[in-house]
Amino acid sequence: MTLSAPELSRYHRHIALPELGRTGQERLKGARVVVIGAGGLGSPAALYLAAAGVGTIGLVDCDRVEISNLQRQVLFDSASVGRLKTEAARERLLALNPEITVIAHTLTLRADNVLDVLRDYDLVLDGTDRLTTRYVVNDACVLLGKPLVSAAIHRFEGHAMTYLPGRGPCYRCLFPEAEEGVVASCAEAGVLGVLPGVLGSIQATEAVKILTGIGEPIVGRLVTYDALELRFVELPVTRRPDCAVCGEHPTITAPRDAGELCDPAAASRVRRLTAAALHELLAAQRTRAVFDLIDVREPREFGAGHLQGARNVPLGDLERRFGELVPGSTPLFVCRSGRRSLMACTLALRAGIEAPAHLEGGLLAWAAEVDPSLDVAAG
Ligand SMILES: [Zn+2]
């Protein structure tokens, strides 16, 4: 990969670094990096990778830009609201650097597509807020032998770690089991807007170092960042010989949708209701209590507006409050988008509750199809 005259000018400050130099810049030009999640972490990461001249950047996201994203997702501006994140981001990155190629993958990574998407890239940068996706991506990187730079944020704190094939632990070594109910997403918990700026920049730093072969990546070291105390703390992480995917006797030899309803038998035990169907059911329920309507959003969201007859049990509290379910009734979970309610169904199944139900598309679908006056608090 040779550099053109405009590229030599554009990347002059890189080339001026003896450690990186022209060779390093040529490596960046030849590199292919995929960014999972064009959100808080993916925004700064993708911007810096584009500016740095990473030749091909893939973006994986299936969401559209919401106004509440703009507090931290610096890839987008007010005019992007309503657009697909992948498309708006692609435009922004090409405006920043027309020398590169940006590939939009408008989809959710799952066991059945993750290998195909990641296979063509040299390095994976994971900034997803979905824990289930995090495991799918980790497992795929181990199976494909791809470097993976992970980061996650929560309220005022974040952490980052890099996995290099054959060198050090993977994400599953660090967190062996998915605990869906425990990890709150940004929508539920809130997040300091500038926080992902720090962690996403760390991810871009790692990517540039690995691709150019300079410095020491955070392999086997979990770097944690506390914005309130403005403190970085490093925790050593060792590879687990019994890790299910990178261990000596791996039990995961192909991607699987861990923690999600990958098991068709389990999936068939969840009742998925459309907004219209729920509307009819609720009308019929005035005479007989069949469903126990549980809103698994945070109290703040519940307070802004909820379905009549619903009670509030936030997802994070659900497991220890299953005892409060109305005996003999079917729990019917609702949330804003249908994501948390599906998690609630998974937890209910694990707790031995038969045939839980949830509102597909969440209260957003309800507001669109049944009652536009419902205030669905922004995430
Ligand atoms: Zn592992």
Coordinates of C-alpha atoms and ligand atoms in Angstrom, one line a residue:
M1 CA 0.0 0.0 0.0
T2 CA 1.8 3.1 -1.2
L3 CA 0.7 6.6 -0.1
S4 CA -0.4 9.3 -2.6
A5 CA 0.8 12.9 -2.4
P6 CA -2.4 14.1 -0.7
E7 CA -2.1 11.2 1.7
L8 CA 1.5 12.1 2.6
S9 CA 0.2 15.6 3.4
R10 CA -2.8 14.4 5.3
Y11 CA -0.9 11.9 7.5
H12 CA 2.2 14.1 7.9
R13 CA 2.0 14.2 11.7
H14 CA 1.9 10.4 11.8
I15 CA 4.7 10.0 9.4
A16 CA 6.8 12.4 11.5
L17 CA 6.7 9.9 14.4
P18 CA 9.7 7.7 13.9
E19 CA 8.0 4.8 15.6
L20 CA 5.1 4.9 13.2
G21 CA 6.6 6.5 10.1
R22 CA 5.7 5.9 6.5
T23 CA 5.6 2.2 6.9
G24 CA 3.2 2.4 9.8
Q25 CA 0.9 4.7 7.8
E26 CA 1.0 2.3 4.9
R27 CA 0.0 -0.5 7.2
L28 CA -3.0 1.6 8.4
K29 CA -4.0 2.2 4.8
G30 CA -4.0 -1.5 4.1
A31 CA -5.9 -2.4 7.3
R32 CA -9.5 -3.4 7.7
V33 CA -11.2 -2.6 11.0
V34 CA -14.8 -3.4 12.0
V35 CA -16.5 -1.3 14.6
I36 CA -19.4 -3.1 16.4
G37 CA -21.9 -0.5 17.5
A38 CA -22.0 3.0 16.1
G39 CA -22.9 4.4 19.5
G40 CA -21.1 6.2 22.3
L41 CA -17.9 4.1 22.0
G42 CA -18.1 3.5 18.3
S43 CA -18.4 7.2 17.5
P44 CA -15.0 8.5 18.8
A45 CA -13.3 5.2 17.8
A46 CA -14.5 5.3 14.2
L47 CA -13.8 9.1 13.9
Y48 CA -10.2 8.6 15.0
L49 CA -9.7 5.5 12.9
A50 CA -11.0 7.4 9.9
A51 CA -8.8 10.4 10.6
A52 CA -5.8 8.1 11.2
G53 CA -6.2 6.7 7.7
V54 CA -7.4 3.1 8.4
G55 CA -8.1 2.1 4.8
T56 CA -11.3 0.2 5.4
I57 CA -13.7 0.7 8.2
G58 CA -16.8 -1.5 8.7
L59 CA -19.6 -0.3 10.9
V60 CA -22.2 -2.7 12.4
D61 CA -25.4 -1.3 13.8
C62 CA -29.1 -1.7 13.1
D63 CA -30.4 1.3 15.0
R64 CA -31.5 4.7 13.9
V65 CA -30.2 7.9 15.5
E66 CA -32.4 9.3 18.3
I67 CA -32.2 12.7 19.8
S68 CA -31.0 11.3 23.1
N69 CA -28.0 9.7 21.4
L70 CA -26.5 13.1 20.6
Q71 CA -25.4 13.7 24.2
R72 CA -22.5 11.3 23.6
Q73 CA -22.6 9.8 20.0
V74 CA -20.4 12.5 18.3
L75 CA -20.6 10.8 14.9
F76 CA -24.1 12.3 14.5
D77 CA -25.6 15.8 14.5
S78 CA -29.2 17.0 14.9
A79 CA -29.9 16.5 11.2
S80 CA -29.1 12.8 11.6
V81 CA -32.0 12.1 13.9
G82 CA -34.2 9.4 12.4
R83 CA -31.5 8.1 10.0
L84 CA -29.9 4.8 10.1
K85 CA -26.7 5.1 12.1
T86 CA -24.6 3.2 9.6
E87 CA -25.6 5.5 6.8
A88 CA -25.2 8.7 8.7
A89 CA -21.9 7.5 10.1
R90 CA -20.6 6.5 6.8
E91 CA -21.3 9.9 5.3
R92 CA -19.6 11.6 8.3
L93 CA -16.5 9.4 8.1
L94 CA -16.1 9.9 4.4
A95 CA -16.5 13.7 4.8
L96 CA -13.7 13.5 7.3
N97 CA -11.5 11.4 5.1
P98 CA -12.5 10.6 1.5
E99 CA -9.3 8.5 1.1
I100 CA -10.8 5.6 3.0
T101 CA -13.6 3.0 2.4
V102 CA -16.5 2.7 4.8
I103 CA -18.7 -0.4 4.7
A104 CA -22.1 -0.3 6.4
H105 CA -23.4 -3.5 8.0
T106 CA -27.0 -2.6 9.0
L107 CA -27.7 -5.7 11.0
T108 CA -27.5 -7.2 14.5
L109 CA -24.7 -9.7 14.9
R110 CA -25.9 -13.1 15.8
A111 CA -24.4 -16.6 15.8
D112 CA -25.5 -17.2 12.2
N113 CA -23.9 -14.1 10.7
V114 CA -21.1 -13.1 12.9
L115 CA -18.4 -15.1 11.2
D116 CA -19.3 -13.9 7.8
V117 CA -19.2 -10.2 8.9
L118 CA -16.0 -10.4 10.9
R119 CA -14.0 -12.8 8.6
D120 CA -12.9 -10.1 6.2
Y121 CA -11.4 -7.7 8.9
D122 CA -8.0 -7.6 10.5
L123 CA -9.2 -6.3 13.8
V124 CA -12.5 -6.0 15.7
L125 CA -13.4 -3.1 17.9
D126 CA -16.4 -3.9 20.1
G127 CA -18.4 -1.0 21.5
T128 CA -21.8 -2.7 21.7
D129 CA -24.1 -2.0 24.6
R130 CA -25.6 -5.5 24.2
L131 CA -24.1 -8.1 26.5
T132 CA -25.3 -10.9 24.3
T133 CA -23.6 -9.4 21.3
R134 CA -20.4 -8.9 23.3
Y135 CA -20.1 -12.7 23.9
V136 CA -21.0 -13.6 20.3
V137 CA -18.3 -11.2 19.1
N138 CA -15.7 -12.4 21.6
D139 CA -16.3 -16.0 20.6
A140 CA -16.2 -15.3 16.9
C141 CA -12.8 -13.4 17.4
V142 CA -11.3 -16.3 19.3
L143 CA -12.6 -18.8 16.6
L144 CA -11.4 -16.7 13.7
G145 CA -8.1 -15.7 15.5
K146 CA -8.8 -11.9 15.2
P147 CA -7.6 -9.3 17.7
L148 CA -10.5 -7.8 19.6
V149 CA -10.5 -4.5 21.5
S150 CA -13.4 -4.4 23.9
A151 CA -14.7 -1.5 26.0
A152 CA -17.8 -1.0 28.1
I153 CA -19.3 2.0 29.9
H154 CA -21.7 2.3 32.8
R155 CA -22.8 5.6 34.4
F156 CA -19.5 7.2 35.3
E157 CA -17.2 4.2 34.8
G158 CA -15.8 2.3 32.0
H159 CA -13.2 -0.4 31.2
A160 CA -11.2 -1.6 28.2
M161 CA -9.2 -4.7 27.4
T162 CA -7.6 -6.2 24.3
Y163 CA -7.6 -9.8 23.2
L164 CA -4.8 -11.0 21.0
P165 CA -5.1 -14.5 19.6
G166 CA -2.7 -16.9 21.4
R167 CA -1.7 -14.2 23.8
G168 CA -3.6 -13.6 27.0
P169 CA -7.2 -13.9 28.1
C170 CA -10.4 -13.3 26.2
Y171 CA -13.6 -11.5 27.3
R172 CA -15.1 -14.8 28.4
C173 CA -12.0 -15.5 30.6
L174 CA -12.8 -12.3 32.4
F175 CA -16.6 -12.7 32.6
P176 CA -17.3 -16.4 32.2
E177 CA -21.1 -16.1 32.3
A178 CA -23.5 -13.6 30.9
E179 CA -25.5 -12.0 33.5
E180 CA -28.2 -10.2 31.5
G181 CA -30.2 -8.9 34.4
V182 CA -27.3 -7.3 36.1
V183 CA -25.8 -5.2 33.4
A184 CA -28.0 -2.2 32.7
S185 CA -27.8 -0.5 29.3
C186 CA -27.4 3.2 28.9
A187 CA -31.1 3.6 28.3
E188 CA -31.8 2.2 31.8
A189 CA -29.0 3.6 33.8
G190 CA -27.8 6.9 32.2
V191 CA -24.3 7.6 31.2
L192 CA -22.0 10.6 31.4
G193 CA -21.8 11.8 27.8
V194 CA -18.0 12.4 27.7
L195 CA -17.3 9.0 29.3
P196 CA -17.4 6.9 26.0
G197 CA -15.2 9.6 24.5
V198 CA -12.4 8.5 26.8
L199 CA -13.0 4.7 26.4
G200 CA -13.6 4.9 22.6
S201 CA -10.4 6.8 22.2
I202 CA -8.6 4.2 24.1
Q203 CA -10.0 1.6 21.7
A204 CA -8.8 3.5 18.7
T205 CA -5.4 3.9 20.3
E206 CA -5.2 0.2 20.7
A207 CA -6.2 -0.5 17.2
V208 CA -3.6 1.9 15.7
K209 CA -0.9 0.4 17.9
I210 CA -1.7 -3.2 17.0
L211 CA -2.1 -2.4 13.3
T212 CA 1.2 -0.6 13.1
G213 CA 3.0 -2.9 15.6
I214 CA 4.0 -0.2 18.1
G215 CA 3.7 0.0 21.8
E216 CA 2.2 -2.5 24.3
P217 CA -1.5 -3.4 24.0
I218 CA -3.7 -3.9 27.1
V219 CA -3.5 -7.6 26.9
G220 CA -4.1 -9.4 30.2
R221 CA -4.8 -6.0 31.8
L222 CA -8.3 -4.7 32.4
V223 CA -8.0 -0.9 32.4
T224 CA -10.8 0.7 34.4
Y225 CA -11.6 4.4 34.4
D226 CA -13.6 6.3 37.0
A227 CA -14.6 9.7 35.6
L228 CA -15.8 11.0 39.0
E229 CA -12.5 10.3 40.7
L230 CA -10.6 10.8 37.4
R231 CA -8.6 7.6 38.1
F232 CA -7.4 4.8 36.0
V233 CA -6.9 1.5 37.7
E234 CA -5.4 -1.6 36.1
L235 CA -6.4 -5.1 37.0
P236 CA -4.4 -8.1 35.9
V237 CA -6.5 -10.7 34.1
T238 CA -5.1 -14.2 33.3
R239 CA -6.3 -16.6 30.7
R240 CA -8.5 -19.3 32.2
P241 CA -7.4 -22.8 31.1
D242 CA -11.1 -23.8 31.5
C243 CA -12.4 -20.9 29.4
A244 CA -15.3 -22.2 27.4
V245 CA -14.0 -20.7 24.1
C246 CA -10.2 -20.0 24.4
G247 CA -9.4 -22.7 27.0
E248 CA -7.7 -26.0 26.6
H249 CA -10.9 -28.0 26.1
P250 CA -13.3 -25.5 24.6
T251 CA -17.0 -26.3 24.6
I252 CA -17.8 -23.4 22.3
T253 CA -16.5 -24.4 18.9
A254 CA -19.0 -22.4 16.9
P255 CA -20.8 -19.1 17.6
R256 CA -23.9 -19.3 19.7
D257 CA -26.3 -16.7 20.9
A258 CA -25.5 -17.0 24.6
G259 CA -28.1 -15.7 26.9
E260 CA -30.5 -15.1 24.2
L261 CA -33.4 -17.3 23.0
C262 CA -31.2 -19.3 20.7
D263 CA -32.7 -22.5 21.8
P264 CA -35.8 -22.9 19.6
A265 CA -37.5 -24.9 22.3
A266 CA -37.1 -21.9 24.7
A267 CA -38.0 -19.3 22.0
S268 CA -41.2 -21.2 21.3
R269 CA -42.1 -20.9 25.0
V270 CA -42.1 -17.1 24.8
R271 CA -45.3 -15.5 23.7
R272 CA -44.7 -12.4 21.5
L273 CA -47.5 -10.0 21.3
T274 CA -48.0 -7.2 18.9
A275 CA -49.2 -3.9 20.2
A276 CA -52.6 -4.5 18.6
A277 CA -52.9 -8.0 20.1
L278 CA -51.9 -6.6 23.6
H279 CA -54.5 -3.9 23.2
E280 CA -57.2 -6.5 22.6
L281 CA -56.0 -8.7 25.5
L282 CA -56.0 -5.8 27.9
A283 CA -59.5 -5.0 26.9
A284 CA -60.6 -8.6 27.5
Q285 CA -58.7 -8.8 30.8
R286 CA -61.1 -6.5 32.6
T287 CA -63.2 -9.5 33.3
R288 CA -60.5 -12.1 34.1
A289 CA -56.9 -11.8 35.3
V290 CA -54.9 -13.8 32.9
F291 CA -51.8 -11.7 32.5
D292 CA -49.7 -10.0 35.1
L293 CA -48.5 -6.8 33.3
I294 CA -45.0 -5.9 34.3
D295 CA -43.1 -2.9 33.1
V296 CA -39.4 -3.6 33.3
R297 CA -38.2 -0.1 32.6
E298 CA -36.6 2.1 35.2
P299 CA -38.9 4.0 37.6
R300 CA -38.1 7.3 35.8
E301 CA -39.3 6.0 32.5
F302 CA -42.3 4.3 34.1
G303 CA -43.2 7.6 35.8
A304 CA -43.3 9.4 32.5
G305 CA -46.0 7.2 31.1
H306 CA -47.1 3.5 31.3
L307 CA -49.9 1.2 30.3
Q308 CA -52.9 1.1 32.5
G309 CA -52.7 -1.8 35.0
A310 CA -49.0 -2.2 34.6
R311 CA -46.7 -2.3 37.6
N312 CA -43.0 -1.4 37.7
V313 CA -40.3 -4.0 38.3
P314 CA -37.0 -2.8 36.7
L315 CA -35.2 -5.5 34.9
G316 CA -32.2 -5.3 37.3
D317 CA -34.6 -6.2 40.2
L318 CA -36.6 -8.8 38.4
E319 CA -34.7 -12.0 39.4
R320 CA -35.1 -11.3 43.1
R321 CA -38.7 -10.2 42.8
F322 CA -40.1 -13.2 40.8
G323 CA -41.9 -14.1 44.1
E324 CA -44.1 -11.1 43.6
L325 CA -45.7 -12.5 40.4
V326 CA -49.4 -12.9 40.6
P327 CA -49.9 -16.7 41.2
G328 CA -51.7 -18.5 38.3
S329 CA -51.2 -15.7 35.9
T330 CA -48.8 -15.3 33.0
P331 CA -46.2 -12.5 33.3
L332 CA -46.4 -10.1 30.4
F333 CA -43.3 -7.9 30.2
V334 CA -43.2 -4.6 28.5
C335 CA -40.3 -2.1 28.1
R336 CA -39.5 0.7 25.7
S337 CA -38.2 -1.2 22.6
G338 CA -38.9 -4.8 23.4
R339 CA -35.3 -5.6 24.2
R340 CA -35.5 -5.6 28.0
S341 CA -38.8 -7.3 28.0
L342 CA -37.3 -10.2 25.9
M343 CA -34.5 -10.4 28.5
A344 CA -37.1 -10.5 31.2
C345 CA -38.7 -13.5 29.4
T346 CA -35.3 -15.3 29.3
L347 CA -34.9 -14.7 33.0
A348 CA -38.4 -15.9 33.7
L349 CA -37.8 -19.1 31.7
R350 CA -34.6 -19.7 33.6
A351 CA -36.5 -19.2 36.9
G352 CA -38.9 -22.0 35.8
I353 CA -41.8 -19.7 34.8
E354 CA -43.7 -21.2 31.9
A355 CA -44.6 -19.3 28.8
P356 CA -43.8 -15.7 29.7
A357 CA -45.0 -13.1 27.2
H358 CA -43.7 -9.8 26.0
L359 CA -44.7 -6.9 23.9
E360 CA -42.7 -7.0 20.7
G361 CA -41.4 -3.6 19.7
G362 CA -42.2 -2.4 23.2
L363 CA -44.0 0.8 24.1
L364 CA -42.6 2.5 21.0
A365 CA -44.7 0.1 19.0
W366 CA -47.7 0.7 21.3
A367 CA -47.3 4.5 20.9
A368 CA -47.1 4.1 17.1
E369 CA -49.9 1.7 16.7
V370 CA -52.3 2.1 19.6
D371 CA -51.9 5.2 21.6
P372 CA -49.7 8.1 20.3
S373 CA -50.4 10.1 23.6
L374 CA -48.3 7.6 25.6
D375 CA -45.1 9.4 26.7
V376 CA -42.3 6.9 26.0
A377 CA -39.4 8.6 27.8
A378 CA -36.3 8.9 25.6
G379 CA -33.6 6.4 26.3
Ligands
ZN1 ZN -11.1 -17.1 27.2

